[in-house]
PDB file of C-alpha atoms in Angstrom:
ATOM      1  CA  GLN A 190       3.404 -11.384 -16.051  1.00  0.00           C
ATOM      2  CA  LYS A 191       2.858  -9.298 -12.947  1.00  0.00           C
ATOM      3  CA  GLU A 192       3.092  -5.552 -13.312  1.00  0.00           C
ATOM      4  CA  VAL A 193       5.577  -5.363 -10.441  1.00  0.00           C
ATOM      5  CA  GLU A 194       7.892  -8.123  -9.255  1.00  0.00           C
ATOM      6  CA  GLN A 195       9.598  -8.097  -5.885  1.00  0.00           C
ATOM      7  CA  ASP A 196      11.629 -10.786  -4.159  1.00  0.00           C
ATOM      8  CA  PRO A 197       9.730 -11.630  -0.971  1.00  0.00           C
ATOM      9  CA  GLY A 198      12.847 -12.659   0.945  1.00  0.00           C
ATOM     10  CA  PRO A 199      13.041 -13.044   3.858  1.00  0.00           C
ATOM     11  CA  LEU A 200      16.277 -11.121   4.124  1.00  0.00           C
ATOM     12  CA  SER A 201      18.340 -11.254   7.310  1.00  0.00           C
ATOM     13  CA  VAL A 202      21.403  -9.038   7.834  1.00  0.00           C
ATOM     14  CA  PRO A 203      23.631  -8.056  10.757  1.00  0.00           C
ATOM     15  CA  GLU A 204      23.338  -4.576  12.220  1.00  0.00           C
ATOM     16  CA  GLY A 205      25.416  -2.060  10.290  1.00  0.00           C
ATOM     17  CA  ALA A 206      25.171  -3.902   6.963  1.00  0.00           C
ATOM     18  CA  ILE A 207      24.167  -2.270   3.695  1.00  0.00           C
ATOM     19  CA  VAL A 208      20.838  -3.593   2.490  1.00  0.00           C
ATOM     20  CA  SER A 209      19.723  -3.637  -1.133  1.00  0.00           C
ATOM     21  CA  LEU A 210      16.056  -4.139  -1.971  1.00  0.00           C
ATOM     22  CA  ASN A 211      14.863  -4.362  -5.563  1.00  0.00           C
ATOM     23  CA  CYS A 212      11.815  -4.397  -7.792  1.00  0.00           C
ATOM     24  CA  THR A 213      11.356  -4.912 -11.489  1.00  0.00           C
ATOM     25  CA  TYR A 214       8.371  -3.831 -13.523  1.00  0.00           C
ATOM     26  CA  SER A 215       6.904  -4.449 -16.935  1.00  0.00           C
ATOM     27  CA  ASN A 216       5.074  -1.225 -17.815  1.00  0.00           C
ATOM     28  CA  SER A 217       7.464   1.329 -19.273  1.00  0.00           C
ATOM     29  CA  ALA A 218       4.848   4.059 -18.725  1.00  0.00           C
ATOM     30  CA  PHE A 219       5.330   4.067 -14.941  1.00  0.00           C
ATOM     31  CA  GLN A 220       6.629   7.451 -13.883  1.00  0.00           C
ATOM     32  CA  TYR A 221       6.359   7.671 -10.097  1.00  0.00           C
ATOM     33  CA  PHE A 222       8.156   5.202  -7.874  1.00  0.00           C
ATOM     34  CA  MET A 223       7.751   4.766  -4.160  1.00  0.00           C
ATOM     35  CA  TRP A 224       9.039   2.662  -1.299  1.00  0.00           C
ATOM     36  CA  TYR A 225       6.818   1.954   1.673  1.00  0.00           C
ATOM     37  CA  ARG A 226       7.841   0.459   4.998  1.00  0.00           C
ATOM     38  CA  GLN A 227       5.380  -1.743   6.840  1.00  0.00           C
ATOM     39  CA  TYR A 228       5.945  -2.857  10.410  1.00  0.00           C
ATOM     40  CA  SER A 229       4.245  -6.001  11.610  1.00  0.00           C
ATOM     41  CA  ARG A 230       0.475  -5.554  12.001  1.00  0.00           C
ATOM     42  CA  LYS A 231       0.646  -1.915  10.891  1.00  0.00           C
ATOM     43  CA  GLY A 232      -0.299  -0.048   7.750  1.00  0.00           C
ATOM     44  CA  PRO A 233       2.370   0.847   5.167  1.00  0.00           C
ATOM     45  CA  GLU A 234       4.059   4.246   5.493  1.00  0.00           C
ATOM     46  CA  LEU A 235       5.822   6.140   2.719  1.00  0.00           C
ATOM     47  CA  LEU A 236       9.599   5.994   2.972  1.00  0.00           C
ATOM     48  CA  MET A 237      10.901   7.334  -0.346  1.00  0.00           C
ATOM     49  CA  TYR A 238       9.425   8.795  -3.485  1.00  0.00           C
ATOM     50  CA  THR A 239      11.137   9.284  -6.855  1.00  0.00           C
ATOM     51  CA  TYR A 240       9.923  10.699 -10.117  1.00  0.00           C
ATOM     52  CA  SER A 241      11.301   9.125 -13.314  1.00  0.00           C
ATOM     53  CA  SER A 242      14.929   7.991 -13.394  1.00  0.00           C
ATOM     54  CA  GLY A 243      17.720   8.909 -11.035  1.00  0.00           C
ATOM     55  CA  ASN A 244      18.701   8.743  -7.399  1.00  0.00           C
ATOM     56  CA  LYS A 245      17.228  10.236  -4.273  1.00  0.00           C
ATOM     57  CA  GLU A 246      18.864  10.197  -0.888  1.00  0.00           C
ATOM     58  CA  ASP A 247      17.303  10.718   2.529  1.00  0.00           C
ATOM     59  CA  GLY A 248      19.548  10.020   5.476  1.00  0.00           C
ATOM     60  CA  ARG A 249      20.515   6.355   5.446  1.00  0.00           C
ATOM     61  CA  PHE A 250      18.124   5.591   2.591  1.00  0.00           C
ATOM     62  CA  THR A 251      18.795   5.909  -1.143  1.00  0.00           C
ATOM     63  CA  ALA A 252      16.261   5.167  -3.845  1.00  0.00           C
ATOM     64  CA  GLN A 253      17.389   4.479  -7.412  1.00  0.00           C
ATOM     65  CA  VAL A 254      15.306   4.217 -10.555  1.00  0.00           C
ATOM     66  CA  ASP A 255      16.633   2.817 -13.827  1.00  0.00           C
ATOM     67  CA  LYS A 256      13.832   3.177 -16.344  1.00  0.00           C
ATOM     68  CA  SER A 257      15.886   1.720 -19.179  1.00  0.00           C
ATOM     69  CA  SER A 258      16.131  -1.552 -17.248  1.00  0.00           C
ATOM     70  CA  LYS A 259      12.715  -1.191 -15.557  1.00  0.00           C
ATOM     71  CA  TYR A 260      14.412  -1.674 -12.224  1.00  0.00           C
ATOM     72  CA  ILE A 261      14.212   0.197  -8.949  1.00  0.00           C
ATOM     73  CA  SER A 262      16.251  -0.205  -5.794  1.00  0.00           C
ATOM     74  CA  LEU A 263      16.264   0.909  -2.196  1.00  0.00           C
ATOM     75  CA  PHE A 264      19.552   0.960  -0.320  1.00  0.00           C
ATOM     76  CA  ILE A 265      19.746   1.148   3.448  1.00  0.00           C
ATOM     77  CA  ARG A 266      23.130   2.081   4.898  1.00  0.00           C
ATOM     78  CA  ASP A 267      24.202   1.283   8.443  1.00  0.00           C
ATOM     79  CA  SER A 268      21.108  -0.836   8.944  1.00  0.00           C
ATOM     80  CA  GLN A 269      19.518  -0.815  12.397  1.00  0.00           C
ATOM     81  CA  PRO A 270      17.257  -3.311  14.181  1.00  0.00           C
ATOM     82  CA  SER A 271      14.511  -0.683  13.898  1.00  0.00           C
ATOM     83  CA  ASP A 272      14.706  -1.122  10.112  1.00  0.00           C
ATOM     84  CA  SER A 273      13.280  -4.632  10.517  1.00  0.00           C
ATOM     85  CA  ALA A 274      10.040  -4.495   8.540  1.00  0.00           C
ATOM     86  CA  THR A 275       8.517  -5.395   5.209  1.00  0.00           C
ATOM     87  CA  TYR A 276       9.430  -3.046   2.374  1.00  0.00           C
ATOM     88  CA  LEU A 277       6.977  -2.569  -0.452  1.00  0.00           C
ATOM     89  CA  CYS A 278       7.755  -0.936  -3.749  1.00  0.00           C
ATOM     90  CA  ALA A 279       4.961   0.875  -5.554  1.00  0.00           C
ATOM     91  CA  MET A 280       4.596   2.750  -8.779  1.00  0.00           C
ATOM     92  CA  THR A 281       2.013   4.687 -10.682  1.00  0.00           C
ATOM     93  CA  LEU A 282       1.490   5.997 -14.177  1.00  0.00           C
ATOM     94  CA  SER A 283       0.831   9.573 -13.163  1.00  0.00           C
ATOM     95  CA  ASN A 284       0.292  11.682 -10.105  1.00  0.00           C
ATOM     96  CA  THR A 285      -3.474  11.480 -10.258  1.00  0.00           C
ATOM     97  CA  GLY A 286      -3.309   8.862  -7.558  1.00  0.00           C
ATOM     98  CA  ASN A 287      -6.006   6.539  -8.742  1.00  0.00           C
ATOM     99  CA  GLN A 288      -4.000   3.392  -9.428  1.00  0.00           C
ATOM    100  CA  PHE A 289      -0.943   2.357  -7.498  1.00  0.00           C
ATOM    101  CA  TYR A 290       0.790  -0.911  -8.365  1.00  0.00           C
ATOM    102  CA  PHE A 291       2.461  -2.577  -5.400  1.00  0.00           C
ATOM    103  CA  GLY A 292       5.123  -5.233  -5.169  1.00  0.00           C
ATOM    104  CA  THR A 293       4.523  -8.141  -2.819  1.00  0.00           C
ATOM    105  CA  GLY A 294       7.001  -6.815  -0.263  1.00  0.00           C
ATOM    106  CA  THR A 295      10.395  -7.952   1.028  1.00  0.00           C
ATOM    107  CA  SER A 296      10.673  -8.952   4.664  1.00  0.00           C
ATOM    108  CA  LEU A 297      13.865  -7.607   6.273  1.00  0.00           C
ATOM    109  CA  THR A 298      15.299  -8.515   9.663  1.00  0.00           C
ATOM    110  CA  VAL A 299      18.324  -6.664  11.034  1.00  0.00           C
ATOM    111  CA  ILE A 300      20.039  -8.696  13.729  1.00  0.00           C
ATOM    112  CA  PRO A 301      21.675  -6.752  16.591  1.00  0.00           C
TER     113      PRO A 301
ATOM    114  CA  ASN B  77      -4.619  14.778  13.495  1.00  0.00           C
ATOM    115  CA  ALA B  78      -5.609  11.148  13.883  1.00  0.00           C
ATOM    116  CA  GLY B  79      -4.851  10.524  10.196  1.00  0.00           C
ATOM    117  CA  VAL B  80      -6.670   7.498   8.807  1.00  0.00           C
ATOM    118  CA  THR B  81      -8.630   5.409  11.290  1.00  0.00           C
ATOM    119  CA  GLN B  82     -10.252   2.033  10.677  1.00  0.00           C
ATOM    120  CA  THR B  83     -12.731  -0.010  12.668  1.00  0.00           C
ATOM    121  CA  PRO B  84     -12.952  -2.769  13.674  1.00  0.00           C
ATOM    122  CA  LYS B  85      -9.371  -3.980  14.142  1.00  0.00           C
ATOM    123  CA  PHE B  86     -10.365  -7.624  13.893  1.00  0.00           C
ATOM    124  CA  ARG B  87     -13.523  -9.492  13.000  1.00  0.00           C
ATOM    125  CA  ILE B  88     -14.627 -13.062  12.484  1.00  0.00           C
ATOM    126  CA  LEU B  89     -17.532 -13.596  10.099  1.00  0.00           C
ATOM    127  CA  LYS B  90     -19.485 -16.654   9.148  1.00  0.00           C
ATOM    128  CA  ILE B  91     -19.980 -17.451   5.480  1.00  0.00           C
ATOM    129  CA  GLY B  92     -22.886 -15.464   4.101  1.00  0.00           C
ATOM    130  CA  GLN B  93     -22.846 -12.772   6.776  1.00  0.00           C
ATOM    131  CA  SER B  94     -22.448  -9.141   5.907  1.00  0.00           C
ATOM    132  CA  MET B  95     -20.481  -6.343   7.501  1.00  0.00           C
ATOM    133  CA  THR B  96     -19.173  -2.845   6.939  1.00  0.00           C
ATOM    134  CA  LEU B  97     -15.560  -1.871   7.429  1.00  0.00           C
ATOM    135  CA  GLN B  98     -15.324   1.734   8.510  1.00  0.00           C
ATOM    136  CA  CYS B  99     -12.682   4.219   7.372  1.00  0.00           C
ATOM    137  CA  THR B 100     -12.357   7.871   8.360  1.00  0.00           C
ATOM    138  CA  GLN B 101      -9.673  10.439   7.565  1.00  0.00           C
ATOM    139  CA  ASP B 102      -9.305  13.892   9.065  1.00  0.00           C
ATOM    140  CA  MET B 103      -6.818  15.336   6.565  1.00  0.00           C
ATOM    141  CA  ASN B 104      -9.433  16.651   4.117  1.00  0.00           C
ATOM    142  CA  HIS B 105      -8.100  14.369   1.378  1.00  0.00           C
ATOM    143  CA  ASN B 106     -10.160  13.971  -1.746  1.00  0.00           C
ATOM    144  CA  TYR B 107      -8.796  10.582  -2.733  1.00  0.00           C
ATOM    145  CA  MET B 108      -9.550   7.487  -0.676  1.00  0.00           C
ATOM    146  CA  TYR B 109      -8.781   3.829  -1.342  1.00  0.00           C
ATOM    147  CA  TRP B 110      -9.515   0.352  -0.115  1.00  0.00           C
ATOM    148  CA  TYR B 111      -6.892  -2.363  -0.455  1.00  0.00           C
ATOM    149  CA  ARG B 112      -6.688  -5.940   0.629  1.00  0.00           C
ATOM    150  CA  GLN B 113      -3.385  -7.553   1.535  1.00  0.00           C
ATOM    151  CA  ASP B 114      -2.939 -11.287   1.361  1.00  0.00           C
ATOM    152  CA  PRO B 115       0.292 -13.099   2.312  1.00  0.00           C
ATOM    153  CA  GLY B 116       2.758 -13.032  -0.583  1.00  0.00           C
ATOM    154  CA  MET B 117       0.319 -11.159  -2.792  1.00  0.00           C
ATOM    155  CA  GLY B 118       0.992  -7.524  -2.052  1.00  0.00           C
ATOM    156  CA  LEU B 119      -1.705  -4.875  -1.917  1.00  0.00           C
ATOM    157  CA  LYS B 120      -4.631  -5.149  -4.295  1.00  0.00           C
ATOM    158  CA  LEU B 121      -6.890  -2.175  -4.929  1.00  0.00           C
ATOM    159  CA  ILE B 122     -10.570  -2.943  -4.314  1.00  0.00           C
ATOM    160  CA  TYR B 123     -12.254   0.439  -4.808  1.00  0.00           C
ATOM    161  CA  TYR B 124     -11.235   4.042  -4.780  1.00  0.00           C
ATOM    162  CA  SER B 125     -12.936   7.427  -4.614  1.00  0.00           C
ATOM    163  CA  VAL B 126     -11.841  10.782  -6.002  1.00  0.00           C
ATOM    164  CA  GLY B 127     -14.310  12.752  -3.931  1.00  0.00           C
ATOM    165  CA  ALA B 128     -17.654  12.657  -2.171  1.00  0.00           C
ATOM    166  CA  GLY B 129     -20.225  10.924  -4.339  1.00  0.00           C
ATOM    167  CA  ILE B 130     -17.642   9.503  -6.780  1.00  0.00           C
ATOM    168  CA  THR B 131     -16.341   5.952  -6.583  1.00  0.00           C
ATOM    169  CA  ASP B 132     -14.779   3.526  -9.029  1.00  0.00           C
ATOM    170  CA  LYS B 133     -13.646  -0.072  -9.158  1.00  0.00           C
ATOM    171  CA  GLY B 134     -10.097  -1.145  -8.651  1.00  0.00           C
ATOM    172  CA  GLU B 135      -8.419  -4.425  -9.483  1.00  0.00           C
ATOM    173  CA  VAL B 136     -10.503  -6.768  -7.267  1.00  0.00           C
ATOM    174  CA  PRO B 137     -13.975  -5.250  -6.659  1.00  0.00           C
ATOM    175  CA  ASN B 138     -16.126  -8.403  -6.789  1.00  0.00           C
ATOM    176  CA  GLY B 139     -17.955  -9.101  -3.544  1.00  0.00           C
ATOM    177  CA  TYR B 140     -17.546  -5.567  -2.229  1.00  0.00           C
ATOM    178  CA  ASN B 141     -19.397  -2.277  -2.357  1.00  0.00           C
ATOM    179  CA  VAL B 142     -18.494   1.232  -1.317  1.00  0.00           C
ATOM    180  CA  SER B 143     -20.096   4.612  -0.839  1.00  0.00           C
ATOM    181  CA  ARG B 144     -18.679   8.070  -0.247  1.00  0.00           C
ATOM    182  CA  SER B 145     -21.246  10.474   1.143  1.00  0.00           C
ATOM    183  CA  THR B 146     -18.716  12.727   2.899  1.00  0.00           C
ATOM    184  CA  THR B 147     -15.082  13.696   2.347  1.00  0.00           C
ATOM    185  CA  GLU B 148     -14.089  12.048   5.625  1.00  0.00           C
ATOM    186  CA  ASP B 149     -15.725   8.615   5.389  1.00  0.00           C
ATOM    187  CA  PHE B 150     -15.305   5.753   2.951  1.00  0.00           C
ATOM    188  CA  PRO B 151     -16.957   2.553   4.232  1.00  0.00           C
ATOM    189  CA  LEU B 152     -16.450  -0.811   2.561  1.00  0.00           C
ATOM    190  CA  ARG B 153     -19.372  -3.239   2.536  1.00  0.00           C
ATOM    191  CA  LEU B 154     -19.178  -7.017   2.301  1.00  0.00           C
ATOM    192  CA  GLU B 155     -22.633  -8.344   1.495  1.00  0.00           C
ATOM    193  CA  LEU B 156     -22.180 -12.136   1.466  1.00  0.00           C
ATOM    194  CA  ALA B 157     -18.911 -13.012   3.134  1.00  0.00           C
ATOM    195  CA  ALA B 158     -16.887 -15.814   1.575  1.00  0.00           C
ATOM    196  CA  PRO B 159     -13.711 -17.546   2.806  1.00  0.00           C
ATOM    197  CA  SER B 160     -11.849 -15.937  -0.123  1.00  0.00           C
ATOM    198  CA  GLN B 161     -12.429 -12.576   1.551  1.00  0.00           C
ATOM    199  CA  THR B 162     -10.280 -13.540   4.526  1.00  0.00           C
ATOM    200  CA  SER B 163      -7.602 -10.882   4.397  1.00  0.00           C
ATOM    201  CA  VAL B 164      -6.224  -7.719   5.931  1.00  0.00           C
ATOM    202  CA  TYR B 165      -8.001  -4.643   4.648  1.00  0.00           C
ATOM    203  CA  PHE B 166      -6.319  -1.259   4.490  1.00  0.00           C
ATOM    204  CA  CYS B 167      -7.915   2.068   3.856  1.00  0.00           C
ATOM    205  CA  ALA B 168      -5.750   4.896   2.527  1.00  0.00           C
ATOM    206  CA  SER B 169      -6.133   8.516   1.507  1.00  0.00           C
ATOM    207  CA  SER B 170      -4.159  11.057  -0.495  1.00  0.00           C
ATOM    208  CA  TYR B 171      -4.278  14.573  -1.915  1.00  0.00           C
ATOM    209  CA  ALA B 172      -5.829  14.951  -5.351  1.00  0.00           C
ATOM    210  CA  HIS B 173      -2.581  16.125  -6.918  1.00  0.00           C
ATOM    211  CA  GLY B 174       0.990  15.429  -5.965  1.00  0.00           C
ATOM    212  CA  SER B 175      -0.550  12.327  -4.537  1.00  0.00           C
ATOM    213  CA  GLU B 176       2.613  10.306  -4.357  1.00  0.00           C
ATOM    214  CA  THR B 177       1.919   9.863  -0.681  1.00  0.00           C
ATOM    215  CA  GLN B 178      -0.885   7.590   0.373  1.00  0.00           C
ATOM    216  CA  TYR B 179      -1.587   7.606   4.081  1.00  0.00           C
ATOM    217  CA  PHE B 180      -2.668   4.209   5.329  1.00  0.00           C
ATOM    218  CA  GLY B 181      -4.848   3.224   8.237  1.00  0.00           C
ATOM    219  CA  PRO B 182      -3.832   0.478  10.689  1.00  0.00           C
ATOM    220  CA  GLY B 183      -5.868  -2.183   8.923  1.00  0.00           C
ATOM    221  CA  THR B 184      -8.785  -4.509   9.677  1.00  0.00           C
ATOM    222  CA  ARG B 185      -8.102  -8.235   9.940  1.00  0.00           C
ATOM    223  CA  LEU B 186     -11.047 -10.231   8.682  1.00  0.00           C
ATOM    224  CA  LEU B 187     -11.493 -13.961   9.034  1.00  0.00           C
ATOM    225  CA  VAL B 188     -14.392 -15.645   7.242  1.00  0.00           C
ATOM    226  CA  LEU B 189     -15.206 -19.143   8.442  1.00  0.00           C
TER     227      LEU B 189
END
């Protein structure tokens, strides 16, 4: 079983839609949860970061962590064509930064 | 700040050739990482370093070597290129603590034929 599972998509939505991206994980010791956005032929960039369970909101983006279900989500409200990218979830056991576990990424296209 | 820079952007190698992928960061980060990204496979950690002179293996280190003589540079060496090493390679860096943020370079696309 992979440490982190993520539906690769692709996901295609009309502009303005609410997008839900999800990851599940197997290691209950994960404490730090991140979402990265990766545009085509670019390196990933950090979008959201959450420690332990709960919600975090930043503009149109909301990250949720449910540790009891080992499930994390990223919601994008009022999606824009500029949101078209691959979204990677990542998690780590601690904040020492030496081992990040990444999902395979979900490809999202927002159609104008 | 340039952030994390990688060279070359693209390279074609023949089987058995060697090359070094260069990575430099100007943020004075202690932690640096090398990942490879294959289609549908996500990012796999090859090697990482917690500071100059200190390196350690990640998930997929076979066929690669690294060194860290300065804080800024973290080159990745392929000694005997194999087709299985065809991939996109990303270098990243982060602070030692509160390192939830890894800053990634633009990547090097490597094709081994």
